[in-house]
Short mmCIF file of C-alpha atoms and ligand atoms in Angstrom, two decimals:
data_model
loop_
_atom_site.label_atom_id
_atom_site.label_comp_id
_atom_site.label_asym_id
_atom_site.label_seq_id
_atom_site.Cartn_x
_atom_site.Cartn_y
_atom_site.Cartn_z
CA MET A 1 -6.84 -39.27 -32.61
CA GLN A 2 -9.80 -37.47 -30.58
CA ASN A 3 -12.17 -35.14 -32.77
CA HIS A 4 -12.38 -31.80 -32.16
CA GLU A 5 -14.98 -29.41 -32.65
CA LYS A 6 -15.28 -25.50 -31.98
CA LEU A 7 -18.17 -25.03 -29.93
CA VAL A 8 -19.46 -21.93 -29.59
CA ILE A 9 -21.31 -19.83 -27.11
CA LYS A 10 -23.77 -17.11 -26.82
CA ASN A 11 -22.37 -14.18 -25.99
CA LYS A 12 -24.82 -13.66 -23.07
CA PHE A 13 -23.50 -17.28 -21.47
CA ALA A 14 -19.71 -16.49 -21.95
CA ASN A 15 -18.96 -14.89 -18.84
CA LYS A 16 -20.67 -17.47 -17.02
CA PHE A 17 -17.85 -19.60 -19.00
CA LYS A 18 -14.74 -17.23 -18.35
CA SER A 19 -15.84 -17.67 -13.86
CA GLY A 20 -15.57 -21.44 -14.08
CA TYR A 21 -18.90 -22.20 -14.55
CA PRO A 22 -18.11 -26.22 -15.49
CA LEU A 23 -21.09 -27.22 -17.19
CA ILE A 24 -21.57 -27.31 -20.85
CA PHE A 25 -25.64 -27.02 -21.20
CA LYS A 26 -27.80 -26.74 -24.26
CA GLU A 27 -29.31 -23.78 -23.73
CA ALA A 28 -25.90 -22.21 -23.98
CA ILE A 29 -24.24 -22.88 -27.37
CA VAL A 30 -25.30 -21.54 -31.07
CA ASN A 31 -23.93 -25.04 -32.32
CA VAL A 32 -25.47 -27.50 -31.25
CA GLY A 33 -25.41 -30.00 -34.20
CA VAL A 34 -21.50 -30.16 -34.62
CA LEU A 35 -21.73 -32.62 -31.42
CA LYS A 36 -22.06 -35.92 -33.47
CA GLN A 37 -19.63 -38.42 -30.83
CA GLU A 38 -19.63 -38.41 -28.05
CA GLY A 39 -16.04 -38.08 -26.78
CA THR A 40 -15.24 -35.32 -29.24
CA ILE A 41 -12.84 -32.59 -27.86
CA VAL A 42 -14.95 -28.70 -27.83
CA THR A 43 -13.40 -25.68 -28.01
CA LEU A 44 -15.27 -23.25 -26.85
CA VAL A 45 -15.59 -19.61 -27.87
CA ASP A 46 -18.48 -16.78 -27.80
CA GLU A 47 -19.96 -15.16 -30.73
CA ASN A 48 -16.52 -13.13 -31.38
CA GLU A 49 -14.26 -16.23 -31.63
CA ASN A 50 -12.88 -15.65 -28.29
CA PHE A 51 -11.17 -19.04 -26.07
CA LEU A 52 -14.11 -19.99 -23.34
CA GLY A 53 -12.62 -23.32 -22.16
CA ARG A 54 -12.34 -26.62 -23.76
CA GLY A 55 -13.23 -29.93 -22.88
CA TYR A 56 -16.03 -32.74 -24.08
CA TYR A 57 -19.21 -33.50 -25.74
CA GLY A 58 -20.97 -36.34 -22.99
CA ARG A 59 -24.57 -36.45 -22.54
CA GLN A 60 -25.67 -36.73 -19.57
CA ASN A 61 -29.11 -35.69 -17.58
CA LYS A 62 -27.37 -32.81 -16.37
CA GLY A 63 -25.88 -31.50 -19.98
CA TYR A 64 -24.02 -31.53 -22.79
CA GLY A 65 -20.52 -32.41 -21.12
CA TRP A 66 -17.52 -30.73 -19.34
CA VAL A 67 -15.02 -27.81 -19.71
CA LEU A 68 -11.76 -29.16 -18.45
CA THR A 69 -10.07 -26.08 -18.97
CA ARG A 70 -9.64 -22.46 -19.31
CA ARG A 71 -6.27 -22.88 -20.81
CA GLN A 72 -6.01 -22.27 -24.18
CA ASN A 73 -2.96 -24.33 -25.00
CA GLN A 74 -4.03 -27.48 -22.90
CA THR A 75 -4.27 -30.43 -24.29
CA PHE A 76 -6.10 -33.62 -22.87
CA ASP A 77 -2.57 -35.89 -23.03
CA GLN A 78 -1.99 -38.75 -20.37
CA ALA A 79 -0.07 -36.46 -18.25
CA PHE A 80 -2.77 -33.75 -17.78
CA PHE A 81 -4.71 -37.35 -16.21
CA ASP A 82 -1.63 -37.95 -14.72
CA GLN A 83 -1.70 -34.31 -13.04
CA LYS A 84 -5.62 -34.58 -11.99
CA ILE A 85 -5.72 -37.69 -10.88
CA ALA A 86 -2.51 -37.33 -8.31
CA ALA A 87 -3.65 -33.92 -7.18
CA ALA A 88 -6.90 -36.07 -6.00
CA ILE A 89 -5.52 -38.33 -4.34
CA GLN A 90 -2.69 -35.71 -2.45
CA TYR A 91 -6.13 -33.89 -1.53
CA ARG A 92 -7.34 -36.83 0.03
CA SER A 93 -3.96 -37.14 2.56
CA ALA A 94 -5.72 -36.69 5.43
CA LEU A 95 -8.05 -39.48 5.07
CA TYR A 96 -5.61 -41.50 3.54
CA GLN A 97 -3.71 -41.63 6.91
CA GLU A 98 -7.35 -42.40 9.00
CA GLU A 99 -7.01 -45.45 10.69
CA THR A 100 -10.17 -45.49 11.58
CA THR A 101 -11.70 -44.85 7.73
CA ASN A 102 -10.49 -46.65 5.05
CA ALA A 103 -13.27 -46.01 2.57
CA PHE A 104 -14.01 -42.42 0.88
CA ARG A 105 -13.92 -40.87 -2.57
CA VAL A 106 -10.67 -39.79 -3.91
CA PHE A 107 -11.94 -38.03 -7.24
CA ASN A 108 -15.61 -36.07 -7.98
CA GLY A 109 -15.96 -35.36 -10.55
CA GLU A 110 -15.95 -31.42 -11.42
CA GLY A 111 -14.89 -31.12 -8.00
CA ASP A 112 -11.09 -32.35 -8.61
CA GLY A 113 -11.41 -31.29 -12.82
CA ILE A 114 -13.52 -33.38 -14.67
CA GLY A 115 -16.72 -33.55 -15.34
CA GLY A 116 -18.82 -37.06 -15.89
CA VAL A 117 -16.68 -39.07 -13.56
CA THR A 118 -15.72 -40.37 -9.87
CA ILE A 119 -13.77 -42.81 -8.21
CA ASP A 120 -14.20 -44.66 -4.31
CA ASP A 121 -11.60 -45.70 -2.94
CA TYR A 122 -12.79 -48.69 -0.62
CA ASP A 123 -9.95 -49.76 1.35
CA GLY A 124 -7.79 -50.33 -2.04
CA TYR A 125 -9.96 -51.46 -4.98
CA PHE A 126 -10.81 -48.13 -6.68
CA VAL A 127 -14.96 -48.12 -8.80
CA ILE A 128 -14.93 -46.31 -11.34
CA ASN A 129 -18.85 -44.51 -11.42
CA TRP A 130 -19.00 -43.19 -15.43
CA TYR A 131 -21.88 -41.14 -16.16
CA SER A 132 -21.42 -40.80 -20.04
CA HIS A 133 -20.09 -42.78 -23.02
CA GLY A 134 -18.28 -39.14 -23.97
CA ILE A 135 -16.45 -39.54 -20.44
CA TYR A 136 -15.58 -42.92 -21.22
CA GLN A 137 -13.65 -42.50 -24.26
CA PHE A 138 -11.10 -41.84 -21.52
CA LYS A 139 -11.16 -44.52 -19.65
CA ASP A 140 -7.60 -45.71 -21.09
CA GLN A 141 -5.71 -42.28 -20.16
CA ILE A 142 -7.81 -42.57 -16.65
CA VAL A 143 -6.72 -46.05 -15.46
CA GLN A 144 -3.49 -45.99 -16.22
CA ALA A 145 -3.43 -42.15 -14.72
CA LEU A 146 -4.19 -44.11 -10.90
CA LYS A 147 -2.00 -46.83 -12.07
CA ASN A 148 0.37 -44.12 -11.95
CA ALA A 149 -0.45 -42.78 -9.23
CA THR A 150 -0.60 -44.42 -6.64
CA THR A 151 -1.36 -48.81 -6.13
CA PHE A 152 -4.58 -50.61 -5.50
CA LYS A 153 -6.02 -54.18 -5.09
CA GLY A 154 -8.39 -54.09 -7.67
CA VAL A 155 -10.07 -51.69 -10.06
CA TYR A 156 -13.96 -51.79 -10.75
CA GLN A 157 -16.16 -49.74 -12.83
CA LYS A 158 -19.86 -48.90 -12.83
CA LYS A 159 -21.05 -47.85 -16.28
CA ARG A 160 -23.85 -44.85 -14.81
CA PHE A 161 -24.38 -43.88 -18.64
CA ASP A 162 -28.02 -41.94 -19.40
CA THR A 163 -30.06 -45.31 -20.03
CA GLY A 164 -33.49 -43.54 -19.24
CA GLY A 165 -32.34 -44.86 -15.59
CA LYS A 166 -31.76 -48.45 -16.47
CA TYR A 167 -27.78 -49.76 -15.42
CA ILE A 168 -25.58 -51.73 -18.22
CA ASP A 169 -24.84 -55.14 -16.19
CA ASP A 170 -21.79 -55.75 -17.90
CA ASP A 171 -19.17 -56.85 -15.98
CA ASP A 172 -17.41 -54.17 -13.88
CA PHE A 173 -13.60 -55.81 -13.02
CA LEU A 174 -11.53 -54.09 -14.66
CA ALA A 175 -7.95 -54.36 -13.16
CA GLY A 176 -5.86 -56.02 -10.47
CA GLU A 177 -6.87 -58.67 -8.78
CA ARG A 178 -11.01 -58.96 -7.78
CA ALA A 179 -12.54 -58.44 -4.58
CA GLU A 180 -14.07 -60.53 -1.87
CA SER A 181 -18.49 -60.76 -1.93
CA PRO A 182 -17.96 -58.63 0.20
CA ILE A 183 -15.71 -56.87 1.17
CA ILE A 184 -15.76 -55.76 4.85
CA ILE A 185 -14.30 -52.12 4.93
CA LYS A 186 -14.06 -49.57 7.57
CA GLU A 187 -16.17 -45.96 8.59
CA ASN A 188 -15.20 -44.36 11.57
CA GLY A 189 -13.93 -47.88 13.27
CA VAL A 190 -17.38 -49.39 12.17
CA ASN A 191 -17.48 -52.21 9.65
CA PHE A 192 -20.00 -52.24 6.50
CA ALA A 193 -20.17 -55.03 4.36
CA VAL A 194 -19.60 -53.62 0.24
CA TYR A 195 -20.43 -55.87 -2.59
CA LEU A 196 -18.10 -54.85 -6.17
CA ASN A 197 -18.97 -57.63 -8.21
CA GLU A 198 -22.74 -57.19 -8.18
CA GLY A 199 -24.14 -53.89 -9.66
CA PRO A 200 -23.73 -50.75 -9.42
CA MET A 201 -25.59 -50.49 -5.55
CA THR A 202 -22.22 -51.26 -3.34
CA GLY A 203 -24.06 -50.92 -0.17
CA ILE A 204 -23.23 -47.71 1.46
CA PHE A 205 -23.75 -44.19 0.44
CA LEU A 206 -20.20 -43.03 1.55
CA ASP A 207 -21.35 -38.54 1.58
CA GLN A 208 -23.20 -39.55 4.70
CA ARG A 209 -19.97 -40.64 7.20
CA GLU A 210 -19.77 -37.32 8.84
CA VAL A 211 -23.71 -38.06 9.33
CA ARG A 212 -23.18 -41.03 11.38
CA LYS A 213 -20.72 -40.68 12.81
CA THR A 214 -22.94 -37.49 14.21
CA ILE A 215 -25.44 -39.98 15.13
CA ARG A 216 -23.44 -42.30 17.24
CA ASP A 217 -20.93 -39.85 18.76
CA ASN A 218 -23.95 -37.05 19.75
CA TYR A 219 -27.40 -38.19 19.24
CA ALA A 220 -28.03 -41.65 19.95
CA ASN A 221 -27.38 -43.20 23.41
CA GLY A 222 -30.53 -44.52 25.43
CA LYS A 223 -32.62 -43.35 22.46
CA THR A 224 -35.02 -45.25 20.59
CA VAL A 225 -34.61 -44.32 16.71
CA LEU A 226 -36.43 -45.02 13.96
CA ASN A 227 -34.66 -44.84 10.38
CA THR A 228 -37.01 -44.76 7.46
CA PHE A 229 -35.31 -45.41 3.84
CA SER A 230 -33.00 -47.16 6.00
CA TYR A 231 -31.79 -49.87 2.39
CA THR A 232 -28.58 -51.88 4.47
CA GLY A 233 -29.18 -50.29 7.62
CA ALA A 234 -26.67 -47.81 7.70
CA PHE A 235 -27.55 -45.29 10.04
CA SER A 236 -29.12 -48.23 12.59
CA ILE A 237 -25.69 -49.48 12.67
CA TYR A 238 -24.76 -46.38 13.82
CA ALA A 239 -27.32 -45.56 16.50
CA ALA A 240 -27.53 -48.41 18.41
CA LEU A 241 -22.82 -48.59 18.21
CA GLY A 242 -24.21 -45.31 19.47
CA GLY A 243 -26.05 -47.17 22.64
CA ALA A 244 -29.58 -46.56 21.26
CA LYS A 245 -32.14 -48.65 23.41
CA LYS A 246 -33.53 -49.16 20.03
CA THR A 247 -33.32 -49.19 16.11
CA THR A 248 -36.46 -49.84 13.72
CA SER A 249 -35.19 -49.69 9.74
CA VAL A 250 -37.93 -49.20 7.71
CA ASP A 251 -37.20 -49.95 3.81
CA LEU A 252 -39.57 -51.45 0.98
CA ALA A 253 -37.06 -53.53 -0.86
CA ASN A 254 -37.27 -56.99 0.02
CA ARG A 255 -32.88 -56.98 0.18
CA SER A 256 -32.80 -55.02 2.68
CA LEU A 257 -33.53 -57.75 4.97
CA PRO A 258 -30.60 -59.40 4.60
CA LYS A 259 -28.66 -56.50 4.38
CA THR A 260 -29.11 -55.12 7.24
CA ILE A 261 -29.45 -58.37 9.14
CA GLU A 262 -25.42 -58.62 7.82
CA GLN A 263 -24.35 -55.31 8.69
CA PHE A 264 -25.63 -55.41 12.50
CA GLN A 265 -23.74 -59.08 12.15
CA ILE A 266 -20.33 -57.91 11.57
CA ASN A 267 -20.92 -55.20 14.02
CA ASP A 268 -21.25 -57.57 16.59
CA ILE A 269 -24.65 -56.27 17.50
CA ASP A 270 -27.16 -58.48 18.34
CA GLU A 271 -30.21 -58.09 15.51
CA GLN A 272 -32.88 -59.68 17.48
CA ALA A 273 -33.08 -57.13 19.63
CA GLN A 274 -33.84 -54.26 16.88
CA GLU A 275 -36.51 -53.83 14.25
CA ILE A 276 -36.25 -54.77 10.70
CA LYS A 277 -39.19 -53.82 8.83
CA VAL A 278 -39.86 -54.50 5.15
CA MET A 279 -43.03 -52.27 4.25
CA ASP A 280 -43.38 -48.75 2.37
CA VAL A 281 -42.87 -45.84 4.93
CA PHE A 282 -45.95 -44.69 4.01
CA ASN A 283 -47.77 -47.20 5.24
CA TYR A 284 -45.16 -47.85 8.16
CA PHE A 285 -45.91 -43.80 9.35
CA ASP A 286 -50.26 -44.75 9.49
CA TYR A 287 -49.37 -47.80 11.29
CA ALA A 288 -47.05 -46.09 14.52
CA MET A 289 -49.83 -43.19 14.70
CA LYS A 290 -52.50 -45.97 14.67
CA HIS A 291 -50.70 -47.88 17.43
CA SER A 292 -49.13 -44.82 19.08
CA LEU A 293 -45.69 -45.10 18.57
CA LYS A 294 -43.01 -42.50 19.30
CA PHE A 295 -39.81 -41.88 18.94
CA ASP A 296 -36.90 -39.71 20.35
CA MET A 297 -35.17 -40.04 16.93
CA VAL A 298 -36.49 -40.10 13.37
CA ILE A 299 -33.85 -40.09 10.06
CA LEU A 300 -35.85 -39.04 7.00
CA ASP A 301 -32.95 -40.24 4.46
CA PRO A 302 -35.58 -40.19 0.40
CA PRO A 303 -34.70 -41.03 -2.32
CA SER A 304 -35.63 -38.36 -4.63
CA PHE A 305 -37.68 -39.76 -6.23
CA ALA A 306 -39.68 -43.18 -5.70
CA ARG A 307 -43.12 -44.26 -7.01
CA SER A 308 -44.07 -47.38 -4.87
CA LYS A 309 -47.43 -49.44 -5.36
CA LYS A 310 -49.72 -46.88 -3.18
CA HIS A 311 -47.59 -44.06 -3.48
CA THR A 312 -45.12 -41.65 -5.83
CA PHE A 313 -42.86 -39.41 -3.76
CA SER A 314 -39.95 -36.15 -5.30
CA ALA A 315 -38.66 -34.40 -2.75
CA ALA A 316 -39.52 -31.43 -4.19
CA LYS A 317 -43.03 -32.04 -4.06
CA ASP A 318 -43.41 -33.99 -0.79
CA TYR A 319 -40.39 -33.39 1.60
CA LYS A 320 -42.78 -31.17 3.51
CA ASN A 321 -45.03 -33.56 4.07
CA LEU A 322 -42.88 -36.39 4.89
CA LEU A 323 -41.73 -33.70 7.65
CA LYS A 324 -45.05 -33.73 8.90
CA GLN A 325 -45.50 -37.35 9.26
CA ALA A 326 -42.19 -37.47 10.98
CA ILE A 327 -43.32 -34.48 13.38
CA ALA A 328 -46.66 -36.61 14.45
CA ILE A 329 -44.19 -39.47 15.75
CA THR A 330 -42.00 -38.04 17.18
CA GLU A 331 -41.35 -37.33 21.11
CA LYS A 332 -41.28 -33.67 22.87
CA ASN A 333 -37.65 -32.81 23.06
CA GLY A 334 -36.62 -35.98 20.34
CA VAL A 335 -35.11 -34.67 17.12
CA ILE A 336 -35.53 -35.40 13.60
CA VAL A 337 -32.94 -36.04 10.92
CA ALA A 338 -33.85 -34.73 7.49
CA SER A 339 -31.55 -35.24 4.88
CA THR A 340 -31.83 -34.88 1.18
CA ASN A 341 -30.00 -35.10 -2.16
CA TYR A 342 -32.28 -33.51 -3.94
CA SER A 343 -29.89 -31.02 -6.28
CA GLY A 344 -32.95 -28.79 -7.87
CA PHE A 345 -33.18 -27.45 -4.58
CA GLY A 346 -30.67 -25.89 -1.87
CA ILE A 347 -30.61 -25.15 2.07
CA ASP A 348 -32.60 -22.54 2.36
CA LYS A 349 -35.42 -24.20 0.18
CA PHE A 350 -35.24 -26.96 2.03
CA LYS A 351 -35.49 -24.93 5.57
CA GLY A 352 -38.66 -23.36 4.17
CA PHE A 353 -39.85 -26.80 3.82
CA ILE A 354 -39.08 -27.53 7.61
CA ASP A 355 -40.39 -24.38 9.03
CA LYS A 356 -44.27 -24.95 6.86
CA ALA A 357 -44.14 -28.58 8.14
CA PHE A 358 -43.77 -27.61 12.12
CA LYS A 359 -46.00 -23.72 11.30
CA GLU A 360 -48.88 -26.41 9.96
CA THR A 361 -48.65 -29.00 12.40
CA HIS A 362 -48.61 -25.75 15.37
CA GLY A 363 -44.95 -27.10 16.47
CA ASN A 364 -41.90 -25.33 17.72
CA TYR A 365 -38.20 -26.36 16.86
CA LYS A 366 -34.87 -25.71 17.02
CA LEU A 367 -32.20 -26.55 13.98
CA MET A 368 -29.60 -28.67 15.88
CA GLU A 369 -26.30 -28.47 12.81
CA GLU A 370 -26.26 -28.84 9.44
CA PHE A 371 -24.13 -30.34 7.18
CA SER A 372 -23.16 -30.65 3.24
CA LEU A 373 -21.01 -33.01 1.47
CA PRO A 374 -17.76 -34.08 3.91
CA ALA A 375 -14.06 -32.31 1.87
CA ASP A 376 -13.61 -35.55 -0.32
CA PHE A 377 -16.74 -34.76 -1.88
CA LYS A 378 -14.77 -32.22 -3.14
CA THR A 379 -16.97 -29.22 -5.58
CA VAL A 380 -16.67 -25.99 -7.01
CA LYS A 381 -17.97 -23.05 -5.99
CA GLN A 382 -19.13 -21.65 -9.60
CA TYR A 383 -21.27 -25.76 -9.95
CA LYS A 384 -23.85 -24.79 -6.90
CA GLN A 385 -25.53 -28.18 -7.75
CA GLY A 386 -22.90 -30.34 -7.25
CA ASP A 387 -23.04 -29.49 -3.89
CA TYR A 388 -26.20 -31.40 -3.08
CA LEU A 389 -26.21 -33.53 -0.03
CA LYS A 390 -28.42 -31.17 2.83
CA VAL A 391 -28.44 -32.65 5.99
CA VAL A 392 -30.33 -31.36 9.01
CA PHE A 393 -30.81 -31.98 12.22
CA ILE A 394 -33.93 -30.95 14.08
CA LYS A 395 -35.21 -31.14 17.68
CA LYS A 396 -38.58 -30.41 18.49
CA ILE A 397 -39.25 -28.86 21.05
CA ASN A 398 -42.81 -29.44 21.55
N1 LIG B 1 -30.98 -44.24 3.94
C1 LIG B 1 -30.48 -44.97 3.52
C2 LIG B 1 -30.33 -45.02 2.37
C3 LIG B 1 -31.77 -44.93 0.96
S1 LIG B 1 -31.67 -45.48 -0.59
C4 LIG B 1 -28.82 -45.67 4.09
O1 LIG B 1 -28.63 -44.34 4.95
O2 LIG B 1 -27.94 -45.66 3.24
C5 LIG B 1 -33.30 -44.95 -0.70
C6 LIG B 1 -34.30 -46.14 -0.19
O3 LIG B 1 -35.26 -45.83 -0.34
C7 LIG B 1 -34.29 -47.50 -1.46
O4 LIG B 1 -33.43 -48.42 -0.71
C8 LIG B 1 -35.72 -47.97 -1.68
O5 LIG B 1 -36.18 -49.22 -1.74
C9 LIG B 1 -35.94 -47.23 -0.14
N2 LIG B 1 -37.53 -46.78 -0.66
C10 LIG B 1 -37.69 -45.92 -1.66
N3 LIG B 1 -39.46 -46.09 -1.33
C11 LIG B 1 -40.06 -46.54 -0.59
C12 LIG B 1 -41.03 -46.08 0.23
N4 LIG B 1 -42.11 -45.57 -0.28
N5 LIG B 1 -41.31 -46.66 1.66
C13 LIG B 1 -40.06 -47.46 2.15
N6 LIG B 1 -38.50 -47.43 1.51
C14 LIG B 1 -38.29 -46.91 0.19
#
């Protein structure tokens, strides 16, 4: 039997939960001391004992757990999980029909009604990401719900518990058959090598699918493209397939070189005609300035926080300066693709950075288009931070 506790919510936050806010956060809780064992079911009531919702206790960087229902008589039995997983799969039916794409998100945490867990489908292999010990207590029901709702080749899990950024190195294989290393998935007709047996990073960030397609279909043809923080080079592959004159990929991780070569090769692109640099992006900017290198397209997709030997980068503090450096090496009428997955600021603040960066460099620009998360990364409007992705295509006028 699951533990069960009554969690008293301060009256001033009662309306927030009543209107559907899903995250249980410390500041709202009167009796935080009752929370001991992760996975405990909690019934949220206000200080006058009015029912607000029911959920579970699980510690994430974000909070103390998630509300899963606002129905007073809802229990979290197998039928509850079956219904959530089946509805999520149904919601992606258009993507399941898509012949050119077989990798996408099938369950997006609170967006699909259960915060703390996401599930991605890589050509029939499910990868479950658990974000707390609390949600992990429901593992058997969630895996069973997948089995009840659909067929699959195999199931993997990644434990992304809050352990100060450290990955828990377990065997990730859960059910079905093991995947090859790598499997080759398809996205918009592009091949991608994905590694399911080797730790937390699968090699591709599925939330950029539409941005990659836009670069390939509408921007890359005939252009020189600089892809910074390039990782496995996903944007470079799409740019090359879209007819880019040349791509340059820059990432300081040693693994990025063989991985990027591999992605070019499985798409029949001659990697010798492309440039792949293992180096600090900030040193690359200096190098480009010194050699008067300029690009028709510069892609910026930094992590929210990064520390290299000489530089620390935080999106909140340093994105404007990153933009200024990019502007300096972008051709007139060139395009900067500015991306961030930092949930601490929204699109308006991000556009503010863009505006400041151009003002401070005495340049003019035009916003061409913008992207947030694609439909398979379902979010709820009550929880804005869940819609973390911001990508803006900016044309440098002069
Ligand atoms: N744009 C990539 C994802 C980037 S993930 C894609 O589309 O797949 C962030 C990457 O930034 C990591 O690969 C990391 O190695 C790299 N990185 C972090 N700090 C860096 C720095 N100062 N210079 C170059 N690369 C950096």
